[in-house]
Tab-separated table of C-alpha atoms in Angstrom:
chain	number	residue	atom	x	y	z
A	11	UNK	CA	0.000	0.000	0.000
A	12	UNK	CA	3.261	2.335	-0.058
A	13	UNK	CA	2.022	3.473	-3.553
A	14	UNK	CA	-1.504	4.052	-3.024
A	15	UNK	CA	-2.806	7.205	-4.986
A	16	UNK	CA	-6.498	7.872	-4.244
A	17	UNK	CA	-8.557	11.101	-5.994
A	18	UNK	CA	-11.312	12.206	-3.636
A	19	UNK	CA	-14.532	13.808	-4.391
A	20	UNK	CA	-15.522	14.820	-0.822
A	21	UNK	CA	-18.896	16.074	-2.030
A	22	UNK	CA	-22.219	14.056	-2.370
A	23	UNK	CA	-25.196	14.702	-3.826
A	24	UNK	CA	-28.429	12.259	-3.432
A	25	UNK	CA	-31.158	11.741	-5.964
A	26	UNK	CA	-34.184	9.766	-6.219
A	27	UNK	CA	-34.996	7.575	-8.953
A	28	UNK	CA	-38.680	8.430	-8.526
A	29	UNK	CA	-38.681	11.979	-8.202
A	30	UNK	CA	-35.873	13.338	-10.230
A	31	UNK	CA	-35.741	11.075	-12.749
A	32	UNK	CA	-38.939	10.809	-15.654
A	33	UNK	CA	-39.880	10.344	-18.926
A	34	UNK	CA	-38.671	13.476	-19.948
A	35	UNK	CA	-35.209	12.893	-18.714
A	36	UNK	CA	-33.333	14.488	-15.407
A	37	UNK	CA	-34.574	17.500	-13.650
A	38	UNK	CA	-33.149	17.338	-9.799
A	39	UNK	CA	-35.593	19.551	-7.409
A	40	UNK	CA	-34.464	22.979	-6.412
A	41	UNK	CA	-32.602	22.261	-3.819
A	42	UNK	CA	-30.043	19.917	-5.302
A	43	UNK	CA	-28.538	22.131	-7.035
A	44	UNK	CA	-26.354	23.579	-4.913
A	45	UNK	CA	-25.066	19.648	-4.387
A	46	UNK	CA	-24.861	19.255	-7.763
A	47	UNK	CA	-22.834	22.886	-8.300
A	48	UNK	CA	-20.483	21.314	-5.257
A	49	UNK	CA	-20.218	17.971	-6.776
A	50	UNK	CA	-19.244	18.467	-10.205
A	51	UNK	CA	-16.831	21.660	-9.335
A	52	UNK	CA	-14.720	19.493	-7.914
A	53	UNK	CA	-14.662	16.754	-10.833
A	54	UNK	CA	-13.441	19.436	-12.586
A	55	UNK	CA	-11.162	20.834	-10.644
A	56	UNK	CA	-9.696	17.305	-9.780
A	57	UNK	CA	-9.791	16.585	-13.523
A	58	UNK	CA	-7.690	20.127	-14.272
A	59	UNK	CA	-5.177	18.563	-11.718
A	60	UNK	CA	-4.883	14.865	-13.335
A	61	UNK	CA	-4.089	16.512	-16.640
A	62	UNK	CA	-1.284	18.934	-15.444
């Protein structure tokens, strides 16, 4: 384990099959998006890191 290299995303966002998820495709409630805003700001930032 001397050579372990883990990439964290620390932040989580939950979403429900049933309520955010429809015919029409995805449309999270209100109040995920600030989750969401968290969640994929640090993909990117994480993925701006892997590539330098």
């Amino acid at each position: 384990m001397a050579n372990l290299h883990a990439h964290v995303v620390r932040a989580q966002a939950s979403l429900s099959l049933f309520t955010e998820f429809g015919e029409d495709g995805f449309r999270p409630q209100e109040r995920r998006a600030e989750e969401l805003k968290s969640v994929l700001g640090q993909v990117v930032e994480l993925a701006g890191k892997l590539r330098a």
